[in-house]
Short mmCIF file of C-alpha atoms and ligand atoms in Angstrom, two decimals:
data_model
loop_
_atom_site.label_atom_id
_atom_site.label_comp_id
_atom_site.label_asym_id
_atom_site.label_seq_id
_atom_site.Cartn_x
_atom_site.Cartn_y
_atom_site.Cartn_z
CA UNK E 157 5.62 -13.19 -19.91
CA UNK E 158 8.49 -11.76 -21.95
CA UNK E 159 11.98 -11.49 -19.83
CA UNK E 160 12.00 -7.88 -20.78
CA UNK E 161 8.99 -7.45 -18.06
CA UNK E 162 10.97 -9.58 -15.28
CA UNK E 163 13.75 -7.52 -14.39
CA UNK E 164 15.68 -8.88 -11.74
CA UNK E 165 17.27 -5.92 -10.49
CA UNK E 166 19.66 -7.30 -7.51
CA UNK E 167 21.39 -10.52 -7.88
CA UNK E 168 20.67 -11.58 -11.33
CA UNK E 169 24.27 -11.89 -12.04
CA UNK E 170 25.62 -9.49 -14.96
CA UNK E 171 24.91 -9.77 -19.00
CA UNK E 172 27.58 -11.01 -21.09
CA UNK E 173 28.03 -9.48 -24.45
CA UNK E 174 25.69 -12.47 -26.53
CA UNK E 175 22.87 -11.40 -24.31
CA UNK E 176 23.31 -14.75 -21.62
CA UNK E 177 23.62 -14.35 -17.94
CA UNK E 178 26.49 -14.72 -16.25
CA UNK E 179 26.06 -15.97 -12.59
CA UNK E 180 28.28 -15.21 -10.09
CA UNK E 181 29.28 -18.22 -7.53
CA UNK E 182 31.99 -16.91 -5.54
CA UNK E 183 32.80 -13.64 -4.19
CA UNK E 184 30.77 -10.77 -2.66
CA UNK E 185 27.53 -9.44 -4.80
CA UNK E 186 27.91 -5.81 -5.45
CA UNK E 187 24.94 -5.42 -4.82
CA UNK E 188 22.54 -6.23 -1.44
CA UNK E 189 20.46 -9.55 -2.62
CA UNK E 190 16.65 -8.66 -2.73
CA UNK E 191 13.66 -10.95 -2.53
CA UNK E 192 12.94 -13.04 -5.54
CA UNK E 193 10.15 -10.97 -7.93
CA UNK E 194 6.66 -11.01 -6.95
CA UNK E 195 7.27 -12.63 -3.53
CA UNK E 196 7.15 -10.86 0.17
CA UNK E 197 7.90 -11.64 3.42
CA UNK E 198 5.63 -11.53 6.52
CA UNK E 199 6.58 -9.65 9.36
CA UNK E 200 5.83 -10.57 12.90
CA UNK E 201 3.86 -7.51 12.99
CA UNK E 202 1.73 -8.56 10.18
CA UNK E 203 1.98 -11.99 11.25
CA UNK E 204 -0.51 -11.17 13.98
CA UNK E 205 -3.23 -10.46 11.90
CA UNK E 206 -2.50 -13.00 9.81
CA UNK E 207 -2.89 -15.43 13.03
CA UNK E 208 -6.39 -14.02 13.35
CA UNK E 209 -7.35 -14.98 10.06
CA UNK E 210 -5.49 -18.48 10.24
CA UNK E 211 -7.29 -19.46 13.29
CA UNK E 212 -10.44 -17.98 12.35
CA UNK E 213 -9.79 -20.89 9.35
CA UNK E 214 -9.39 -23.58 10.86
CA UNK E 215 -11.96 -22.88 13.81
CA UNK E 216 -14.78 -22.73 11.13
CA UNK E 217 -13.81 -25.20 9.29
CA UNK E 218 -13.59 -27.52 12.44
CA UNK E 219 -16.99 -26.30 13.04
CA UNK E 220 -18.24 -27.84 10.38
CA UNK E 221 -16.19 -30.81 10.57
CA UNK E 222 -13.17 -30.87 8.01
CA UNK E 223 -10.05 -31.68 9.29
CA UNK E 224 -6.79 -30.80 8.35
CA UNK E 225 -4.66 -32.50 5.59
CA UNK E 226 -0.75 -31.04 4.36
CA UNK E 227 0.47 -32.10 1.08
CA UNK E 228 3.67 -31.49 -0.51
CA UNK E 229 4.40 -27.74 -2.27
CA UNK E 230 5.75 -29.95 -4.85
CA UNK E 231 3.82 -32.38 -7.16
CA UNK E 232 4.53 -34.19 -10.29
CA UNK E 233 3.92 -31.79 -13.09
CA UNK E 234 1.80 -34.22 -14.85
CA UNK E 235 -0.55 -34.10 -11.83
CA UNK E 236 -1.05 -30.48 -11.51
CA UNK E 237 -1.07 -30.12 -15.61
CA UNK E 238 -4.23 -32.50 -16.06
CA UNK E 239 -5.77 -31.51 -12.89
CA UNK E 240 -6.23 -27.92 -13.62
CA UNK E 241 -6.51 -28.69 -17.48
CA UNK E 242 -3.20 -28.25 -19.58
CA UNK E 243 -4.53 -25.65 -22.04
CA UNK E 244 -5.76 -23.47 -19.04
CA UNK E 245 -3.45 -20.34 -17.99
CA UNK E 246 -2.83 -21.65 -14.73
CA UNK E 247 -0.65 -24.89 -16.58
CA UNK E 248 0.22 -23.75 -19.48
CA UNK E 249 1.83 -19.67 -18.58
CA UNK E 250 1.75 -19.59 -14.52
CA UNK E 251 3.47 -23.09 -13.45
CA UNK E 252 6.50 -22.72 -12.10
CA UNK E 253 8.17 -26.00 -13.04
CA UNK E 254 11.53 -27.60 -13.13
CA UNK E 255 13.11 -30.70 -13.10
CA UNK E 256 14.67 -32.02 -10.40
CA UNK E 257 18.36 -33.53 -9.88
CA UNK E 258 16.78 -37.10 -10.19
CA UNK E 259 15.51 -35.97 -14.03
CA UNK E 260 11.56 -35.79 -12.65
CA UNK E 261 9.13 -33.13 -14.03
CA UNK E 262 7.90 -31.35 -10.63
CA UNK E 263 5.48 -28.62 -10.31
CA UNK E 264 4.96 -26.28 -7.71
CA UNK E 265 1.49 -26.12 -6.44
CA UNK E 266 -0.33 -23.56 -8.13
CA UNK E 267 -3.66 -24.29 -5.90
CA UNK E 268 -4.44 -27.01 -3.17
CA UNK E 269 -7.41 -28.86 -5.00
CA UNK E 270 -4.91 -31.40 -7.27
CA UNK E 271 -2.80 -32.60 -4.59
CA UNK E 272 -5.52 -33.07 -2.35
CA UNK E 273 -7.50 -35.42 -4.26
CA UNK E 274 -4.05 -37.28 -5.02
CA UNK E 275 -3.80 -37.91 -1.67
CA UNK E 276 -7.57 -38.59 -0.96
CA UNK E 277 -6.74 -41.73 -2.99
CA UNK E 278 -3.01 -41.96 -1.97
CA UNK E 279 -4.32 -42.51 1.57
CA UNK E 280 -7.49 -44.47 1.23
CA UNK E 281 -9.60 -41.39 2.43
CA UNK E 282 -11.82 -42.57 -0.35
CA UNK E 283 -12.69 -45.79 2.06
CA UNK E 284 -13.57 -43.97 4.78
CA UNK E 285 -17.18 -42.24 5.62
CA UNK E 286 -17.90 -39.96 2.72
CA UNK E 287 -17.54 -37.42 1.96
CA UNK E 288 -13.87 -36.76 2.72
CA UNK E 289 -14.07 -33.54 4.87
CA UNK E 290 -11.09 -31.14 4.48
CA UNK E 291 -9.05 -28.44 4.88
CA UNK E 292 -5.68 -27.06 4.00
CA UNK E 293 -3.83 -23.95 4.72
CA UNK E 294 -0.86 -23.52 2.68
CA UNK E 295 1.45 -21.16 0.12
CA UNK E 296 0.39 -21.61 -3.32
CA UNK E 297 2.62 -20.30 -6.33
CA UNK E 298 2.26 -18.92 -9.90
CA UNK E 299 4.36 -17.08 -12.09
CA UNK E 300 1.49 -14.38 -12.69
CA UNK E 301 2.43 -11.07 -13.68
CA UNK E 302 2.59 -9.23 -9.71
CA UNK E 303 0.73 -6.37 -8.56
CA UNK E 304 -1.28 -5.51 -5.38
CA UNK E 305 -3.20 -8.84 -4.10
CA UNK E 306 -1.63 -10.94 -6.59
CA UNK E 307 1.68 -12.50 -5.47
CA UNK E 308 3.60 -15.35 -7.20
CA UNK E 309 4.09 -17.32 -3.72
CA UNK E 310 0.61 -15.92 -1.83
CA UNK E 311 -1.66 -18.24 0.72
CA UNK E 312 -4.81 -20.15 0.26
CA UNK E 313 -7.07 -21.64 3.13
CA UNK E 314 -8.45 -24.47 0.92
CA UNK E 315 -11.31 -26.76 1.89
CA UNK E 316 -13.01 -29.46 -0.42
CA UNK E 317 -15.62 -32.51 0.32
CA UNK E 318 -14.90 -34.79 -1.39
CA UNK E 319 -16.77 -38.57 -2.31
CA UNK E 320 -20.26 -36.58 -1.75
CA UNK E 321 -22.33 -36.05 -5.08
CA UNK E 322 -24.83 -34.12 -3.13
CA UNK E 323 -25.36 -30.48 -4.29
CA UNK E 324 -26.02 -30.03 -0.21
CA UNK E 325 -22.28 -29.78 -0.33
CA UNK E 326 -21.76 -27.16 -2.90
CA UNK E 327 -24.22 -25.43 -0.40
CA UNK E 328 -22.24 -26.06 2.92
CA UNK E 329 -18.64 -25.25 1.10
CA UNK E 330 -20.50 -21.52 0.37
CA UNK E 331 -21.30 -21.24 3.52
CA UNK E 332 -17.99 -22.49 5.21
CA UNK E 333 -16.20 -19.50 3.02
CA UNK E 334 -19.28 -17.40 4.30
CA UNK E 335 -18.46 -18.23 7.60
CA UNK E 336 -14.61 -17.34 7.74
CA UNK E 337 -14.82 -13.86 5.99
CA UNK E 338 -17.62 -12.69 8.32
CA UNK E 339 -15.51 -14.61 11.38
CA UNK E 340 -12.58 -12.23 10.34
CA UNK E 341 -14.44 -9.59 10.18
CA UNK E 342 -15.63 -8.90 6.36
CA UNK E 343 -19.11 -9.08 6.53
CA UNK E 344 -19.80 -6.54 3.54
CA UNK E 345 -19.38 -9.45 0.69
CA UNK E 346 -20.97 -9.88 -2.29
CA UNK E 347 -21.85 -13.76 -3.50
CA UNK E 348 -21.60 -14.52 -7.56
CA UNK E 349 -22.88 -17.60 -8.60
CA UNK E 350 -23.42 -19.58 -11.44
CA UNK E 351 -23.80 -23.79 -13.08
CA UNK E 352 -21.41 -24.50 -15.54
CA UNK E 353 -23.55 -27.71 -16.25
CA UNK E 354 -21.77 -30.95 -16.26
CA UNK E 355 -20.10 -33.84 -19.25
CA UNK E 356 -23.70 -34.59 -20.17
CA UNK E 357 -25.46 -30.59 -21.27
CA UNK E 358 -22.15 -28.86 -21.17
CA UNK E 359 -20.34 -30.10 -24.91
CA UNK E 360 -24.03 -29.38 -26.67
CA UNK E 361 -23.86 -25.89 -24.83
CA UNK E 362 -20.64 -24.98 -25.63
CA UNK E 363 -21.52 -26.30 -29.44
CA UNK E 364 -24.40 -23.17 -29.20
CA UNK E 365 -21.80 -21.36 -28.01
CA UNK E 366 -19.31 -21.39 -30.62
CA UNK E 367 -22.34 -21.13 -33.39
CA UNK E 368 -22.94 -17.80 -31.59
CA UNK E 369 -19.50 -16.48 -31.53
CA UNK E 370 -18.37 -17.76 -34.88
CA UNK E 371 -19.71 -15.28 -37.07
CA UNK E 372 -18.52 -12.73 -34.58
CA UNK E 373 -14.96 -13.66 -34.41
CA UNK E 374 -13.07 -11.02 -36.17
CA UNK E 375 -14.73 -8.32 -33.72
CA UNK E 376 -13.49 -10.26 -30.76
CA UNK E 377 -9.75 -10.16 -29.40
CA UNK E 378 -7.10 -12.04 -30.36
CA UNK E 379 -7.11 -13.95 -27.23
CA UNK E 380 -10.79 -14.92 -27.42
CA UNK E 381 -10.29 -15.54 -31.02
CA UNK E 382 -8.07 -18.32 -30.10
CA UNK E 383 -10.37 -19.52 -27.50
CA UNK E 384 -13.42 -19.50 -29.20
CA UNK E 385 -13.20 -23.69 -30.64
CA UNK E 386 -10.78 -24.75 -27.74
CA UNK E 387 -12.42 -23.10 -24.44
CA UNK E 388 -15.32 -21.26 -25.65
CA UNK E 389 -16.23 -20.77 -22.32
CA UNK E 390 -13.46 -18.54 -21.54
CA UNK E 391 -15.39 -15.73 -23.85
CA UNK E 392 -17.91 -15.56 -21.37
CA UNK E 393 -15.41 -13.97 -18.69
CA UNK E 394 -13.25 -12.00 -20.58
CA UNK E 395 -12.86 -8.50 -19.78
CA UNK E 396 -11.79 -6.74 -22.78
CA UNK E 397 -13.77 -3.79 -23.78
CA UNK E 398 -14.35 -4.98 -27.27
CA UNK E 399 -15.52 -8.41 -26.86
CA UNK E 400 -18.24 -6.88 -23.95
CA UNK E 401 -20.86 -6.33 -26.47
CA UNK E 402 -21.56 -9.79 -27.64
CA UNK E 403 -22.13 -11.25 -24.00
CA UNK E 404 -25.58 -10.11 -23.74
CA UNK E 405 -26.63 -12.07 -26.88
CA UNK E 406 -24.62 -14.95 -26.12
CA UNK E 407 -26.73 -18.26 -25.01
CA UNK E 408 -26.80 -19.26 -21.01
CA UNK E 409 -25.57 -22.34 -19.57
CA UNK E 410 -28.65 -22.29 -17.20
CA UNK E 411 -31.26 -22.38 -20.03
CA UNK E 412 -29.14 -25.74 -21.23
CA UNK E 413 -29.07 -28.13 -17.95
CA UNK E 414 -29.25 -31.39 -18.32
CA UNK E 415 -32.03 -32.76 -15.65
CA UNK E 416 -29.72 -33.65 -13.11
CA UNK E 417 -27.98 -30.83 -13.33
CA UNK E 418 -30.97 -28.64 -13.21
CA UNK E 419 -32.19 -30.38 -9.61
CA UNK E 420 -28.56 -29.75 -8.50
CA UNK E 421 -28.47 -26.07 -9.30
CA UNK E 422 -31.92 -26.06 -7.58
CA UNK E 423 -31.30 -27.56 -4.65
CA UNK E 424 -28.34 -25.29 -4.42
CA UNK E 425 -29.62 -22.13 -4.51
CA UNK E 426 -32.54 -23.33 -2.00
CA UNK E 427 -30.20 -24.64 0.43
CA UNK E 428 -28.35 -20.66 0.36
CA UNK E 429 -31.62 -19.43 0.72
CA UNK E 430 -32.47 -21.61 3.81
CA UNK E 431 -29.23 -20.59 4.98
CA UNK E 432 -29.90 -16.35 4.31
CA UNK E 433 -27.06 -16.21 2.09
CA UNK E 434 -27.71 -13.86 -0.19
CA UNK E 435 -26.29 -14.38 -3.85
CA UNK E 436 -25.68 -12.73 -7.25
CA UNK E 437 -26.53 -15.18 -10.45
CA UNK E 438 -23.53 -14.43 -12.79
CA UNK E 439 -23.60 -15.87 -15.98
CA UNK E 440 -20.89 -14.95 -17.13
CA UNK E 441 -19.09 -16.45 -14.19
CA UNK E 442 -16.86 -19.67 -15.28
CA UNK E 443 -13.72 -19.59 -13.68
CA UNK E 444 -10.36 -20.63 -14.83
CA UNK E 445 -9.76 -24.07 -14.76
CA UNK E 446 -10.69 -27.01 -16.80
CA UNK E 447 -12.10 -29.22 -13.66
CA UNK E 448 -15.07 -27.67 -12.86
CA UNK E 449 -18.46 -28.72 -13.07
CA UNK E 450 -21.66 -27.42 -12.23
CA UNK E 451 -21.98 -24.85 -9.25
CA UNK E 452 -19.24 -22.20 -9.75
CA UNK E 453 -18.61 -18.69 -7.24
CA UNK E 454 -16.85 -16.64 -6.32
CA UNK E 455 -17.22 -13.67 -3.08
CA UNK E 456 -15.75 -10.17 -3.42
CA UNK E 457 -15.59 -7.93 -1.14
CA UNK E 458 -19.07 -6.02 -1.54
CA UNK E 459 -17.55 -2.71 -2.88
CA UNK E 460 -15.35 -4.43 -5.78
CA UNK E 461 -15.77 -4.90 -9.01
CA UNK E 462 -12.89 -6.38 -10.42
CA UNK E 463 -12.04 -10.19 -10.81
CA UNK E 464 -8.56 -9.40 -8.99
CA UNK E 465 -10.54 -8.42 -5.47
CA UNK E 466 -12.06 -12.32 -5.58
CA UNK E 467 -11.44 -13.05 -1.80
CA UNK E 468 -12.82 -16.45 -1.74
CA UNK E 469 -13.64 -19.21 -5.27
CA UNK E 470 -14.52 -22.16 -5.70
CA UNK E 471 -16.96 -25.05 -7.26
CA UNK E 472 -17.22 -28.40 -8.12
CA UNK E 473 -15.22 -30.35 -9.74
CA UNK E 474 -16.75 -34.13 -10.46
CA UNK E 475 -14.12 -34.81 -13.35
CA UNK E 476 -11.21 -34.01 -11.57
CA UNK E 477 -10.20 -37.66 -9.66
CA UNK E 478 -10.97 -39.26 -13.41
CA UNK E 479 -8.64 -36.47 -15.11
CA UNK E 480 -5.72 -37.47 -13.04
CA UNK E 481 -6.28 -41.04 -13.45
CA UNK E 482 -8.23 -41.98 -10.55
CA UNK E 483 -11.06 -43.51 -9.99
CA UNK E 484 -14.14 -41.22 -10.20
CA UNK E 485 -14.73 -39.38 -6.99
CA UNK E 486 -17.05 -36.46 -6.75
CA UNK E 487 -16.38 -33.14 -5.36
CA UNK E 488 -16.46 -29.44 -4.36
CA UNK E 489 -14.36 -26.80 -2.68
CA UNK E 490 -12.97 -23.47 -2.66
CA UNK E 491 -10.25 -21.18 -1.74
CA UNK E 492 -9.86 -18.67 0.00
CA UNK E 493 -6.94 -16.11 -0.16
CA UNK E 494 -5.03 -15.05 2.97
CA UNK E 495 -2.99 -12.33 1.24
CA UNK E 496 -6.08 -10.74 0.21
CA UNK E 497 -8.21 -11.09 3.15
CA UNK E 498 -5.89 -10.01 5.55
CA UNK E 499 -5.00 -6.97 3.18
CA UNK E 500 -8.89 -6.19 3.51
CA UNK E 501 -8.75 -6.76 7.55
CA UNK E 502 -5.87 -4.59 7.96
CA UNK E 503 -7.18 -1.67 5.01
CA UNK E 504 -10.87 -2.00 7.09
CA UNK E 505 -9.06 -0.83 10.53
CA UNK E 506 -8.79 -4.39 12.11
CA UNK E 507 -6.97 -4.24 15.34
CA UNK E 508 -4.59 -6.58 16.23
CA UNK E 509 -2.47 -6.30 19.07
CA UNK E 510 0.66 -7.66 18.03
CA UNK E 511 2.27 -10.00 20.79
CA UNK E 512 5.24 -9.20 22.30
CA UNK E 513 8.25 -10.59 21.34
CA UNK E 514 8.27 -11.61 25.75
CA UNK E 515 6.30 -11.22 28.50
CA UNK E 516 9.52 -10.47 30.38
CA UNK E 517 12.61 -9.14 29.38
CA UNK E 518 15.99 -9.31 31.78
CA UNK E 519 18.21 -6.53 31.79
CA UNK E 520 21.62 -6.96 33.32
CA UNK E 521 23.63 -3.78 34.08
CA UNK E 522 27.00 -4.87 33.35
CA UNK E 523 29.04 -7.86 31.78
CA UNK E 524 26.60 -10.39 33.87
CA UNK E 525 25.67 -12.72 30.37
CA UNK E 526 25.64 -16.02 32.62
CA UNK E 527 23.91 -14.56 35.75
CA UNK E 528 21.16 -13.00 33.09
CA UNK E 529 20.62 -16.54 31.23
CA UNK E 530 20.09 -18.01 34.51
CA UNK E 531 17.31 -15.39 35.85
CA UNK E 532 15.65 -16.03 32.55
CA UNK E 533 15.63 -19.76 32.72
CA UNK E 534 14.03 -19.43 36.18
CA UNK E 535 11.79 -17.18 34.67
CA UNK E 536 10.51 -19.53 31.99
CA UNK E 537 8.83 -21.75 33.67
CA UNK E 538 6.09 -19.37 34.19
CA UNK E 539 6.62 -16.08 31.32
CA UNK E 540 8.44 -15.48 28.15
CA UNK E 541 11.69 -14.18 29.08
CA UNK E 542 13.92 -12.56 26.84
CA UNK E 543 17.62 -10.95 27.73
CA UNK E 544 18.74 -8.03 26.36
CA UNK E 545 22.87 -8.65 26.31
CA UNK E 546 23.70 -6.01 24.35
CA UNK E 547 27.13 -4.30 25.22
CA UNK E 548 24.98 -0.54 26.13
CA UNK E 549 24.15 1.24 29.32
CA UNK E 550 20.66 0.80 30.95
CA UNK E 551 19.21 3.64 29.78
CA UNK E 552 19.27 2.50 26.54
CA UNK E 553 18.64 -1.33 27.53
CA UNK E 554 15.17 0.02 29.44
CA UNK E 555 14.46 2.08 26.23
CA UNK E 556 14.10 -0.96 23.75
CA UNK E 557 12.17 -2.67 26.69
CA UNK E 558 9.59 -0.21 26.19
CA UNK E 559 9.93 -0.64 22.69
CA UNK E 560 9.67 -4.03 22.57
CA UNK E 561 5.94 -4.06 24.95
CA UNK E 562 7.55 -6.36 27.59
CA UNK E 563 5.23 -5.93 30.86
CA UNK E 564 8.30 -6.97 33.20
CA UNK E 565 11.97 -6.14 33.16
CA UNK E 566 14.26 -7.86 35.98
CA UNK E 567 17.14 -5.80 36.31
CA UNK E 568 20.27 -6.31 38.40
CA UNK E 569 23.83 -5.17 39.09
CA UNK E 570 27.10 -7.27 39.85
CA UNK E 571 26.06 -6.51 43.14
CA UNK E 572 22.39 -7.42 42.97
CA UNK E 573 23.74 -10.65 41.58
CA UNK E 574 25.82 -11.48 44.21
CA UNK E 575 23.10 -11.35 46.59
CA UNK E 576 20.98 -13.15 43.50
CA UNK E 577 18.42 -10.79 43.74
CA UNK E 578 16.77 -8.26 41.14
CA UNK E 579 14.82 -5.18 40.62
CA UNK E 580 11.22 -6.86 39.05
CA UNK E 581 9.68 -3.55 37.59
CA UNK E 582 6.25 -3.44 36.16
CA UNK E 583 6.76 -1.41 32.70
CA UNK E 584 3.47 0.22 33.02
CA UNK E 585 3.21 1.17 36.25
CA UNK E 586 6.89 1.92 37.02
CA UNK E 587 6.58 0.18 39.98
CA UNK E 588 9.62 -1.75 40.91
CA UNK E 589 10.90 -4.27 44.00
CA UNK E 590 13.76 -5.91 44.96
CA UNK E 591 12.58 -9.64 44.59
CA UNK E 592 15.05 -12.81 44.81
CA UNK E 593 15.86 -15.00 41.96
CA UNK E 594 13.95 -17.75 43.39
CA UNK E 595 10.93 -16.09 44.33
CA UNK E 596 10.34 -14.79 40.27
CA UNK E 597 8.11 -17.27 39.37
CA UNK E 598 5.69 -16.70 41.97
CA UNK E 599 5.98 -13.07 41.96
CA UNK E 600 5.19 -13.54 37.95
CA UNK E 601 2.72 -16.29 38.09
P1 AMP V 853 -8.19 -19.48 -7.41
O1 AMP V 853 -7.40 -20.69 -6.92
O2 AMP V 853 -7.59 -18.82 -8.59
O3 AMP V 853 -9.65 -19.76 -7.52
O4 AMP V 853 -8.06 -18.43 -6.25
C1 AMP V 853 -8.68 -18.56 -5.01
C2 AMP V 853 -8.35 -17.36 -4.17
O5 AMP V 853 -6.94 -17.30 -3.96
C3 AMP V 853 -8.69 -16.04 -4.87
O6 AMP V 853 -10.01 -15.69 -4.60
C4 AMP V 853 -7.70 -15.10 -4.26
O7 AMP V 853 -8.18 -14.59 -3.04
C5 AMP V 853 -6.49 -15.97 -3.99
N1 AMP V 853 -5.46 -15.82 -5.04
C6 AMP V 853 -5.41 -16.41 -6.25
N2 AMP V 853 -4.31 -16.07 -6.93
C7 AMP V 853 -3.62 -15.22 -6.12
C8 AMP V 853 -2.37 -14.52 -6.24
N3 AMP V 853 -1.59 -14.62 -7.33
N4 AMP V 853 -1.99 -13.73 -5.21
C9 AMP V 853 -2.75 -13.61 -4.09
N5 AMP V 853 -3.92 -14.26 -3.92
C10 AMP V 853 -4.35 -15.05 -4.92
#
């Protein structure tokens, strides 16, 4: 993407005169210092629904026994460059990449799959029972152009089985995504699915392919023109108005499985039917990255149309462990995105009571900061307690106890606390005794 497009309005430091940027060290910014582009921060009010959809993740995917693996946000650039395929967008424009103060070429993660077959082998998961069953929930980054629902940090709930050749699993990963988005509450979804064949049909396919596009080239666009001997492919989902005519014509990966292949895209689509998960055959359905093999899909939400509203993708990927210099492992997975799904909870009227910051907030009615701690700890062993120490009068102290939802304040006066007793008063009621320090927790328990 050309600079020109970036701006970084706050805290870019100023231009000097040959165009460079000067960056300020010392001294106060002029300006207030904003959020790097294309990132956002999470409130705890959004946080809650975003807890909903976390634990709605990881309660599937326990259900269908993956368990949970963390790896690093940051990978060796080599890893993450022949894992998703280095002439691919996601290496070759979207990586952010640096090198560190040690001279090493490191990648942020752009997606979960790379670094979790790295450490499938790193770990000897590949010993164990097969497949490897898991799941990871995680921030993912990629210097993508931002807009609504696509964020250069943004979340992923990633799962992948891997070690299992069995196109049972390409079944059970569909249905795991299935599972979460109707969990959270997004049961209106359409299913798009497609084989992208595997090393054995897919090079004589994409051969037809080219043949078919070749004589077509100079009506295609510039992009696809480029594409057309390197990642032929790629023609198939482009969404440029003037290459949309040719699609029709163009040959079908299904029509040109290899046997294997065939009974796995087969067995596939029985095993959804079994299941009652409906599905969409999309031919024209690829997906981005270089490691995929056979089953490919993606789920939108039902009403959407366009490839940015993909809630959920994923596939198989049975070249990936070889492409990164492992030993050959197959697999399948997908991702799902958190940023997207919980913008589709929250835009569909999902209600999530966001938790107060405490169950119990102490308000001391004077300069009582010590006595106040104290009444909280006691507190604590049975409620959140918070203290409101602000220098203000009651009044306003009880005021941002309402605010804040607390169902308790414990309020007391330098003489109260000389007695060490408080005013417990039930915020919804109103109603409000004198209790002793001592006796809080049971009152509150
Ligand atoms: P992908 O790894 O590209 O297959 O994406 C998997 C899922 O992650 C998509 O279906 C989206 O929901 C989500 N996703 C991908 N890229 C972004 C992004 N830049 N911002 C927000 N969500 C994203």
């Amino acid at each position: 993407m050309p600079e020109s497009d970036d701006p970084e309005p706050n805290g870019g430091g100023s231009q000097k005169p040959d165009g460079t940027k000067k960056h300020k060290t010392g001294g106060k910014p002029r300006e207030p210092i904003k959020a790097v582009r294309g990132v956002r921060d999470i409130t705890p009010d959004e946080r809650a629904i975003w807890r909903v959809a976390e634990h709605a993740a990881k309660r599937v995917a326990h259900r269908y026994g993956y368990r949970e693996i963390e790896t690093p946000l940051i990978e060796p650039r080599e890893l993450i460059e022949r894992g998703v395929g280095e002439g691919t967008d996601a290496a070759s424009k979207e990586l952010y990449r640096f090198e560190d103060r040690g001279g090493r070429e490191i990648a942020l993660r752009p997606e979960a799959t790379a670094g979790i077959v790295r450490a499938y082998f790193d770990h000897g998961l590949n010993q164990g029972p097969q497949p490897a069953r898991l799941y990871l929930i995680g921030p993912m980054f990629r210097y993508d152009r931002p807009q609504k629902g696509r964020y250069r940090q943004f979340f992923q709930f990633d799962v992948e089985a891997i070690g299992g050749p069995s196109a049972a699993l390409d079944a059970e990963v569909i249905e795991v995504a299935r599972a979460w988005l109707v969990d959270v509450g997004l049961n209106d979804l359409r299913l798009e699915l497609n084989t992208i064949g595997d090393q054995k049909c897919r090079p004589a396919y994409l051969e037809l392919l080219r043949k078919y596009y070749r004589p077509l080239k100079s009506q295609l666009h510039k992009e696809c023109q480029e594409r057309l001997e390197v990642n032929p492919l790629r023609l198939l989902d482009c969404k440029v108005p003037q290459c949309q005519p040719f699609k029709d014509g163009a040959p079908r990966m299904t029509d040109h499985l290899c046997d294997e292949c065939e009974a796995a895209w087969t067995l596939v689509r029985r095993l959804l039917d079994a299941a009652g998960i409906g599905y969409q055959l999309n031919p024209y359905l690829v997906r981005g990255l270089d490691y995929y093999t056979r089953t490919v899909f993606e789920f939108y939400p039902a009403s959407a149309s366009g490839q940015q509203d993909a809630l959920a993708s994923g596939g198989r990927y049975d070249g990936l462990a070889a492409d990164i210099g492992q030993p050959d492992a197959p697999g399948v997975g997908f991702a799902g995105g958190l940023d997207r799904v919980t913008e589709l909870m929250t835009a569909e009227g999902e209600e999530v009571v966001s938790e107060p910051a405490a169950e119990v907030i102490v308000l001391p009615d004077g300069d009582l900061a010590a006595e106040a701690a104290e009444v909280a700890r006691v507190t604590r062993s049975v409620r959140s307690a918070a203290v409101d120490y602000e220098p203000r009068s009651l009044r306003a102290k009880m005021r941002a106890a309402d605010r804040l939802g607390a169902r308790w304040a414990v309020i007391f006066n330098k003489d109260e606390a000389a007695r060490r007793v408080a005013q417990l008063k039930d915020m919804a009621s109103g109603e409000q005794v004198e209790v002793g320090w001592d006796e809080l927790p049971a009152r509150l328990s």
